[in-house]
C-alpha positions as semicolon CSV with decimal commas, in nm:
position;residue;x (nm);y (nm);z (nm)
1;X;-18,626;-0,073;13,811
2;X;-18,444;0,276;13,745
3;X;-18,162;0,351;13,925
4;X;-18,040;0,698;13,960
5;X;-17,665;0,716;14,026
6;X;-17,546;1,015;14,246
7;X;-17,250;1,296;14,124
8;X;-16,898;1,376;14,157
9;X;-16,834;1,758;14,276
10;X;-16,556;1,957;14,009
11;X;-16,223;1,921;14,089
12;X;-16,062;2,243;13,987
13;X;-15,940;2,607;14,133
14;X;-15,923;2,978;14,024
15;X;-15,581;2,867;13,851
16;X;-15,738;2,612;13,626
17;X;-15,666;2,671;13,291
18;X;-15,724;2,322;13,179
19;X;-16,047;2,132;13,238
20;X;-16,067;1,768;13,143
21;X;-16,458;1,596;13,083
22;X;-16,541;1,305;13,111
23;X;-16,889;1,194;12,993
24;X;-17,067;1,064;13,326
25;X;-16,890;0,908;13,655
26;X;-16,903;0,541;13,655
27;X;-17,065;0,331;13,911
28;X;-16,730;0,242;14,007
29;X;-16,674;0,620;14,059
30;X;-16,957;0,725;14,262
31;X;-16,944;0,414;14,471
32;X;-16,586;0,556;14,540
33;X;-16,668;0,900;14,545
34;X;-16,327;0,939;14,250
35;X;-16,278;1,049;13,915
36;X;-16,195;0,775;13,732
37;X;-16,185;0,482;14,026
38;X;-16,248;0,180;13,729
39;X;-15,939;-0,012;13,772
40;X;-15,968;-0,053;13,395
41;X;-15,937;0,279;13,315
42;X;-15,638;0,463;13,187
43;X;-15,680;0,796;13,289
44;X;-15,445;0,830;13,611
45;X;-15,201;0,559;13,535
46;X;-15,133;0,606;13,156
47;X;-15,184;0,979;13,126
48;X;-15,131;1,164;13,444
49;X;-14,938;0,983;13,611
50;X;-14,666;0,979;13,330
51;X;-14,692;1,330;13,178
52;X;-14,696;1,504;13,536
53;X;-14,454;1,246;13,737
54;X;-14,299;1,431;14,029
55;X;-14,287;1,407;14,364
56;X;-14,649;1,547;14,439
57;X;-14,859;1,295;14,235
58;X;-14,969;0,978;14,335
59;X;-14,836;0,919;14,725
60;X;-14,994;0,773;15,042
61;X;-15,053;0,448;15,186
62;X;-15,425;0,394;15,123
63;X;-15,635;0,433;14,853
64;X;-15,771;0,832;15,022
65;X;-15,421;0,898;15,028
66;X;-15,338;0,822;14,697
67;X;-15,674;0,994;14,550
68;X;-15,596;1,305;14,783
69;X;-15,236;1,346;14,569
70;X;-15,368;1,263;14,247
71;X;-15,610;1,559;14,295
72;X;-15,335;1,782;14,412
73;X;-15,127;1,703;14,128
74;X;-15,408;1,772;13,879
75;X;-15,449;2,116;14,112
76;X;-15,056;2,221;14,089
77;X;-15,078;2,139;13,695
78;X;-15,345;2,407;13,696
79;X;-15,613;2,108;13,581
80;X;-15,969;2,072;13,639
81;X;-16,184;1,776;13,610
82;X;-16,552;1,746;13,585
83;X;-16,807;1,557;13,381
84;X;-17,046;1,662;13,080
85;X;-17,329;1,516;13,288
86;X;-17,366;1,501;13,690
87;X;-17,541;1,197;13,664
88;X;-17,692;0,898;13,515
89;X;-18,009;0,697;13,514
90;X;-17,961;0,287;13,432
91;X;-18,229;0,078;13,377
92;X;-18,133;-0,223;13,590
93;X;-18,005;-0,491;13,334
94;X;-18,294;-0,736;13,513
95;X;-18,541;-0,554;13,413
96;X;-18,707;-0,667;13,052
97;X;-18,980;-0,376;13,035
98;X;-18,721;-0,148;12,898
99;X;-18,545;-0,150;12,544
100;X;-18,236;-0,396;12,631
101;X;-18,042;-0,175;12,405
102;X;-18,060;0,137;12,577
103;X;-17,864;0,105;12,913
104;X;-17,850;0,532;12,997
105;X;-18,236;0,629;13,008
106;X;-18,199;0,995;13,106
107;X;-17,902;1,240;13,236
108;X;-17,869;1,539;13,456
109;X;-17,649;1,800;13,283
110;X;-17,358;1,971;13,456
111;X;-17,413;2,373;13,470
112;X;-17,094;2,370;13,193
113;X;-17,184;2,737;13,142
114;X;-17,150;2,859;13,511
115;X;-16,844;2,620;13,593
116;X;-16,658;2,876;13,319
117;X;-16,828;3,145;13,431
118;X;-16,664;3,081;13,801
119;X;-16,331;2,937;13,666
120;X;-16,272;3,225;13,430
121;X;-15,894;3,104;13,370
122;X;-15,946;2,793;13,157
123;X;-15,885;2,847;12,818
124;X;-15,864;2,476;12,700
125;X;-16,160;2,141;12,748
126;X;-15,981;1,798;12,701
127;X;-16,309;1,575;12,627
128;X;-16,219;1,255;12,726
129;X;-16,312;1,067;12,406
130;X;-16,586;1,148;12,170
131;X;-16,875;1,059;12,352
132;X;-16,812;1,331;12,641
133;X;-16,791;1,575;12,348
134;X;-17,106;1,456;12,159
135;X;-17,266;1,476;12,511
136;X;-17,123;1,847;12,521
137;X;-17,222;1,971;12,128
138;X;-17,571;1,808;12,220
139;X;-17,645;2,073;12,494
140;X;-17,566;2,364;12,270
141;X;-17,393;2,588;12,508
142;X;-17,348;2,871;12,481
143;X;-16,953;2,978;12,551
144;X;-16,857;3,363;12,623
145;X;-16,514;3,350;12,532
146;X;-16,243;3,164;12,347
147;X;-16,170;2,855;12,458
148;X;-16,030;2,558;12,270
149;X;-16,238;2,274;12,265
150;X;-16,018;1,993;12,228
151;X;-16,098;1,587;12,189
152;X;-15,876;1,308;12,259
153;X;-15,925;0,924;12,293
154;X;-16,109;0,766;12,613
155;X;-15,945;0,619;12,860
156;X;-16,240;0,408;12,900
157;X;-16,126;0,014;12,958
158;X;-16,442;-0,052;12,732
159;X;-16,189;0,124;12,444
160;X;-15,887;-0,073;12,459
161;X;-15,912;-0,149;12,108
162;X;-15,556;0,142;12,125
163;X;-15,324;-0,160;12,218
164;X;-14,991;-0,061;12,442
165;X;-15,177;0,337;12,519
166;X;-14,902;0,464;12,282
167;X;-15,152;0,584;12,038
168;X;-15,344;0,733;12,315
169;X;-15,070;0,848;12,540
170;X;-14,932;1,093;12,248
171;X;-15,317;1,201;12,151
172;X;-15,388;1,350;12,552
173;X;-14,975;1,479;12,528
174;X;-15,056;1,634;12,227
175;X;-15,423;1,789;12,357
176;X;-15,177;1,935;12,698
177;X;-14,924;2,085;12,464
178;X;-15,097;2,305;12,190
């Protein structure tokens, strides 16, 4: 049985000058309808959360109230957030007519190409780790302008092998501030 997972819409406006990608949303994440909603994952608790702590980020009593800040904080720090692929298609894990091995059987690309085209102020990509920008170099796009493409550690909770997040907290401060 294939399973075809549905997408997250950009987070992002015409004052983006950052944008952050991620490889593919997560079940986790579509079931959610949120960036990053793995509890596992590090993304809003060891990165955004500390480098862009203020008042704004990361407020409410339930769990749409929290998201709705975290997304305005990402907004205010002129930061858009998207994935290299809209989707993904799993094989369910039951079913043995399929290479056990190979867990993501086909992908639907993000339009990368008009999402700069409409946000014409970024001038930076943060992959978030090296598969989101293997996934990116793969699709051979095509970019009109100068942007620096930039790769830092995943804040996947499948990559935990980076202990405390020290090592990983200073590689995404460093990608923010060069």
């Amino acid at each position: 049985m294939i399973e075809k997972q549905k997408w997250l819409r950009l987070i992002g406006d015409k004052n983006s000058e950052i944008l952050i990608l991620g490889s593919f949303p997560s079940k986790v994440s579509i079931e959610k309808n949120q960036y990053y909603a793995n509890k596992s994952n590090r993304f809003w608790n060891e990165i955004i959360k500390p480098i862009f702590n203020n008042n704004k980020c990361f407020i409410g009593e339930i769990d749409e109230e929290i998201y709705a800040s975290k997304i305005k904080c990402l907004l205010i720090n002129k930061i858009a957030l998207s994935d290299v692929f809209s989707t993904k298609i799993e094989k369910n894990k039951l079913d043995t007519s399929m290479d056990k091995n190979i867990d993501t059987i086909n992908s639907s690309k993000n339009n990368l190409i008009q999402i700069l085209n409409d946000y014409k102020n970024i001038k930076k990509i943060i992959f978030n780790g090296k598969t989101a920008r293997e996934n990116f170099d793969s699709q051979n796009f095509k970019i009109s302008r100068q942007i620096k493409l930039i790769t830092v550690l995943s804040t996947s909770g499948a990559n935990r092998r980076w202990g405390n997040g020290k090592k990983l907290y200073d590689d995404w401060i460093k990608a923010f501030y060069e």
